[in-house]
XYZ file of C-alpha atoms in Angstrom:
369
model
C 115.984 51.003 143.194
C 118.158 53.907 144.347
C 116.571 57.329 144.047
C 118.086 60.804 144.331
C 115.325 63.238 145.279
C 115.432 67.041 145.040
C 112.657 68.640 147.094
C 111.443 72.198 147.555
C 109.969 71.281 150.935
C 111.161 68.208 152.733
C 109.732 65.683 155.130
C 107.960 67.266 158.107
C 107.042 70.279 155.939
C 103.449 71.514 155.858
C 101.379 71.720 152.671
C 100.036 69.787 149.713
C 103.173 69.984 147.554
C 105.372 68.629 150.331
C 102.854 65.863 150.961
C 102.844 64.863 147.277
C 106.584 64.276 147.296
C 106.541 62.491 150.630
C 103.779 60.142 149.483
C 105.521 59.364 146.201
C 108.880 58.582 147.796
C 107.317 56.485 150.546
C 105.389 54.553 147.903
C 108.661 53.696 146.133
C 110.074 52.198 149.317
C 106.795 50.416 150.014
C 106.272 49.033 146.493
C 109.900 48.072 145.819
C 111.351 46.528 148.993
C 115.010 47.280 149.534
C 114.848 50.599 147.676
C 116.800 53.552 149.024
C 115.895 57.225 148.704
C 118.398 60.004 149.388
C 116.667 63.381 149.537
C 117.964 66.936 149.428
C 115.656 69.819 150.280
C 115.667 73.604 150.126
C 113.467 73.977 153.208
C 111.765 71.980 155.933
C 109.928 72.553 159.177
C 113.130 71.537 160.962
C 116.815 72.186 160.252
C 117.757 68.598 161.038
C 118.286 65.563 158.870
C 115.332 63.198 158.571
C 115.487 59.418 158.382
C 112.969 56.616 158.175
C 113.007 53.135 156.697
C 114.505 53.364 153.218
C 114.642 57.183 153.183
C 117.294 59.634 154.312
C 116.911 63.375 153.942
C 119.847 65.695 154.464
C 119.430 68.838 156.528
C 117.906 71.592 154.340
C 120.114 73.839 152.209
C 118.436 77.216 151.793
C 121.250 78.590 149.621
C 120.606 77.686 145.990
C 124.286 77.179 145.075
C 125.008 75.005 148.113
C 121.930 72.915 147.361
C 123.044 72.345 143.759
C 126.615 71.477 144.789
C 125.429 68.923 147.353
C 123.224 67.169 144.803
C 125.941 67.244 142.124
C 128.476 65.787 144.531
C 126.103 62.991 145.560
C 125.261 62.169 141.944
C 128.981 61.928 141.060
C 129.949 59.821 144.071
C 126.964 57.452 144.128
C 125.009 55.254 141.746
C 121.333 56.164 141.262
C 118.608 54.614 139.119
C 116.264 57.614 139.151
C 116.444 61.342 139.845
C 113.151 62.702 141.163
C 112.481 66.447 141.163
C 109.645 67.394 143.517
C 109.075 70.895 142.132
C 109.521 72.489 138.718
C 111.541 75.459 140.005
C 114.334 73.042 140.971
C 114.341 71.292 137.600
C 116.811 73.600 135.776
C 119.363 72.795 138.496
C 118.768 69.062 138.403
C 118.243 68.327 134.708
C 121.928 68.881 133.662
C 123.056 66.498 136.412
C 120.663 63.816 135.162
C 121.870 64.312 131.587
C 125.546 64.197 132.639
C 125.060 60.935 134.528
C 122.564 59.402 132.091
C 120.005 58.817 134.831
C 116.214 58.849 134.194
C 114.732 62.140 135.385
C 111.153 62.691 136.588
C 109.488 66.002 137.536
C 106.436 66.175 139.810
C 103.990 68.907 138.728
C 101.447 70.498 141.071
C 99.737 73.231 139.031
C 100.524 76.653 140.451
C 104.071 76.625 139.073
C 102.838 76.308 135.475
C 101.877 79.590 133.826
C 102.203 81.349 130.491
C 105.271 83.085 131.945
C 107.075 79.841 132.827
C 110.776 80.572 132.229
C 112.723 79.168 129.287
C 115.015 77.021 131.523
C 111.958 75.464 133.167
C 110.300 74.783 129.807
C 113.554 73.175 128.662
C 113.598 70.955 131.769
C 109.990 69.922 131.109
C 110.907 68.834 127.601
C 114.054 67.030 128.784
C 112.363 65.008 131.551
C 111.853 61.295 130.967
C 108.471 61.534 132.695
C 106.283 64.301 134.050
C 104.091 63.341 136.985
C 100.912 65.442 137.139
C 98.464 65.681 140.045
C 95.514 66.404 137.725
C 94.369 66.574 134.126
C 94.336 70.368 134.252
C 97.950 70.479 135.467
C 98.909 68.102 132.642
C 97.201 70.377 130.126
C 99.058 73.424 131.442
C 102.383 71.565 131.225
C 101.726 70.627 127.619
C 100.575 74.138 126.725
C 103.562 75.959 128.214
C 106.281 73.575 127.011
C 104.973 71.725 123.989
C 105.694 68.399 125.676
C 103.649 65.440 124.494
C 100.694 64.403 126.644
C 102.002 60.865 126.272
C 104.983 61.805 128.435
C 102.744 62.970 131.282
C 101.517 60.473 133.875
C 98.510 61.298 136.073
C 99.079 60.625 139.767
C 96.371 62.258 141.916
C 97.396 63.032 145.473
C 96.532 60.319 147.972
C 94.495 60.725 151.107
C 96.315 59.544 154.212
C 94.901 56.794 156.376
C 94.186 58.953 159.414
C 91.604 60.966 157.469
C 88.556 58.874 158.274
C 85.161 59.030 159.912
C 85.323 60.169 163.551
C 84.252 57.479 166.007
C 81.753 59.938 167.413
C 80.675 62.957 165.411
C 79.064 64.423 168.514
C 82.379 64.249 170.382
C 84.201 65.765 167.400
C 81.798 68.711 167.362
C 82.128 69.111 171.108
C 85.909 69.387 170.727
C 85.384 72.565 168.700
C 82.557 73.911 170.911
C 79.916 73.205 168.283
C 76.299 72.556 169.145
C 73.672 71.824 166.507
C 74.344 74.846 164.287
C 75.199 74.355 160.578
C 78.967 74.480 160.064
C 80.905 75.408 156.933
C 84.640 74.703 156.805
C 87.636 75.714 154.701
C 91.166 74.411 155.356
C 94.331 75.798 153.783
C 97.075 78.374 153.970
C 95.809 81.926 154.419
C 98.457 83.368 152.163
C 98.358 86.662 150.286
C 99.942 84.825 147.350
C 97.172 82.197 147.334
C 94.021 84.294 147.416
C 92.625 82.080 144.677
C 91.283 79.791 147.414
C 88.358 82.191 147.839
C 87.811 82.456 151.604
C 86.478 85.989 151.176
C 83.758 84.809 148.809
C 82.242 82.574 151.484
C 82.539 85.348 154.075
C 80.672 87.681 151.695
C 77.926 85.050 151.293
C 77.384 84.722 155.044
C 74.751 87.540 155.394
C 72.579 85.786 152.814
C 73.120 82.374 154.401
C 72.165 83.760 157.809
C 68.669 84.488 156.496
C 68.075 80.746 156.053
C 70.495 79.410 158.683
C 70.402 81.974 161.536
C 72.999 80.169 163.646
C 75.411 79.155 160.854
C 79.137 79.194 161.625
C 82.030 79.394 159.165
C 85.286 77.850 160.398
C 88.555 78.748 158.687
C 91.589 76.595 159.513
C 95.036 77.712 158.418
C 97.684 80.322 159.053
C 99.374 82.952 156.936
C 99.925 86.607 156.212
C 96.429 87.243 154.807
C 94.565 86.640 158.043
C 94.046 90.283 158.955
C 92.559 91.058 155.547
C 89.981 88.294 155.987
C 89.140 89.550 159.481
C 88.440 93.002 158.039
C 86.220 91.497 155.350
C 84.231 89.686 158.037
C 83.881 92.976 159.934
C 82.760 94.800 156.792
C 80.013 92.237 156.217
C 79.068 92.327 159.918
C 79.591 88.579 160.347
C 82.662 88.659 162.565
C 80.774 86.671 165.224
C 79.855 83.968 162.649
C 83.360 83.503 161.200
C 85.889 81.749 163.411
C 89.604 81.642 162.584
C 91.202 78.519 164.061
C 94.817 79.033 162.981
C 96.860 76.058 161.869
C 95.257 72.813 163.006
C 97.525 69.847 163.751
C 97.267 66.562 161.855
C 96.142 64.923 165.086
C 92.882 66.840 165.294
C 92.363 67.889 161.658
C 90.369 64.711 160.823
C 88.053 65.502 163.747
C 87.580 69.042 162.444
C 86.685 67.738 158.989
C 84.297 65.219 160.519
C 82.657 67.849 162.713
C 81.724 70.123 159.798
C 78.534 69.796 157.777
C 79.976 71.009 154.470
C 83.497 71.631 153.247
C 83.515 74.570 150.827
C 86.344 76.250 148.938
C 85.684 78.260 145.743
C 89.278 77.932 144.547
C 90.145 79.154 141.071
C 93.745 77.947 140.945
C 94.468 74.713 142.832
C 96.394 72.094 140.909
C 94.446 69.390 142.736
C 92.912 70.345 146.088
C 93.740 67.580 148.560
C 91.632 69.226 151.294
C 88.457 68.348 149.363
C 89.490 64.690 149.408
C 90.487 64.766 153.080
C 87.128 66.256 154.058
C 85.156 63.665 152.093
C 87.288 60.856 153.517
C 86.090 62.058 156.927
C 82.489 61.783 155.721
C 81.880 65.478 155.026
C 80.398 66.545 151.654
C 82.488 69.011 149.649
C 81.720 71.854 147.257
C 84.093 73.661 144.915
C 84.245 75.258 141.500
C 84.430 73.334 138.242
C 87.803 74.962 137.588
C 91.309 73.524 137.351
C 92.400 70.505 139.343
C 89.479 70.840 141.752
C 87.379 68.814 139.313
C 89.714 65.804 139.633
C 89.620 66.005 143.431
C 85.833 66.318 143.686
C 84.867 63.820 140.952
C 81.475 65.545 140.512
C 78.519 63.200 140.373
C 80.583 60.456 142.018
C 81.920 62.052 145.200
C 81.623 65.832 145.621
C 79.970 68.822 143.988
C 81.521 71.233 141.480
C 79.700 74.230 140.065
C 80.229 77.187 137.768
C 81.754 80.230 139.433
C 78.700 82.411 138.876
C 76.406 79.947 140.683
C 78.599 79.239 143.704
C 76.596 81.228 146.262
C 73.353 79.538 145.205
C 74.983 76.080 145.215
C 76.480 76.799 148.624
C 73.015 77.152 150.126
C 71.675 74.100 148.276
C 74.625 71.864 149.192
C 74.501 72.914 152.838
C 70.799 72.063 152.990
C 71.536 68.647 151.477
C 74.486 68.063 153.795
C 72.351 68.765 156.850
C 70.034 65.949 155.761
C 72.874 63.442 155.243
C 72.735 60.654 157.804
C 75.557 58.586 159.307
C 75.278 55.847 156.684
C 75.552 58.432 153.892
C 78.694 59.880 155.445
C 80.125 56.394 155.792
C 79.456 55.567 152.130
C 81.128 58.798 151.061
C 84.191 58.007 153.178
C 84.524 54.492 151.749
C 84.145 55.699 148.147
C 86.821 58.363 148.604
C 89.285 55.955 150.176
C 88.729 53.453 147.353
C 89.597 56.124 144.795
C 92.323 58.107 146.558
C 93.629 55.814 149.315
C 96.988 54.092 149.589
C 96.060 51.014 147.527
C 94.939 53.119 144.554
C 97.970 55.389 144.854
C 100.438 52.494 145.051
C 98.855 50.882 141.997
C 99.491 54.053 139.970
C 103.075 54.320 141.256
C 103.759 50.741 140.179
C 102.298 51.402 136.732
C 104.686 54.363 136.430
C 107.822 52.706 137.785
C 107.487 49.029 136.809
C 109.088 49.590 133.358
C 112.114 51.170 135.042
C 112.224 48.487 137.733
C 112.018 45.751 135.105
C 114.922 47.259 133.132
C 117.002 47.358 136.303
C 116.231 43.699 136.929
C 117.122 42.737 133.345
C 120.434 44.604 133.578
C 121.456 43.113 136.923
């Protein structure tokens, strides 16, 4: 299978959307040996080309016209079996190329890009796609609502948790790495972006004075970087909890699993995530997770099976209850949680869903060869 991929953020980029595309394309190469992926990206964490087994990504093209020309030229000069669009905002550029060449065209949907104000060209691309890949049921619903596309043309593919998110060998050593003693620890991981305030960091900060009455030495760790950091610092100052809220900045993939494993409870009252991979990563590291029963968060938490999801108005109360429960969770309970999460969102489950999506296309290619 030869795949032409158009990505908003390429390999080596940071964030859940970039990870979704990377995982999908790597699964193609893994599930269909001999497959080749040629990727074009608008941005990346480096300006260099990227190559790994079965995948080649050109250096990023930040100029929209140059990006479109490069993809058009490649589609004309080469033979592809599938065009994969990693983000809806690229779809109006890519869809005419797919139609011109008669190549199947898939769009990966993540949630935030789907709103009532979705542009007409994007709605047209949604309707023209051969398949829409959705990270959650809520994202699929939004796609159907804004475009009128049939739910039968939308395939659910929850984000996968990567193998290095697992129980720390020693939780005591993990806590020591972050200068933690025996105090209760809350954690939130994600971009601190003024355009993504839906994640709700400030709501947990505002709840800290109340939590301190029951947990006098509680600490709230916030991992992530972005332009909204100063606002959150001021909120912590206003609530007089600046000494109980610690901003860690961006945490590398090498130590992020240890940070998850060191925390007692992962909490994020997000009102707008298309999925919420951080919930899954935390639970894979053995840490219970709490979020709101809103949007794609529900699919990530699997309430009653893995994590906890509550109504928005009861979040502060549930935060205290879930932290109390998490503090009583022993090592075997954390291990069971980790195993359950990996069974549901690990590589084997992800690959199985990718095969179910792509086997009909792969079989047609075999029949035509």
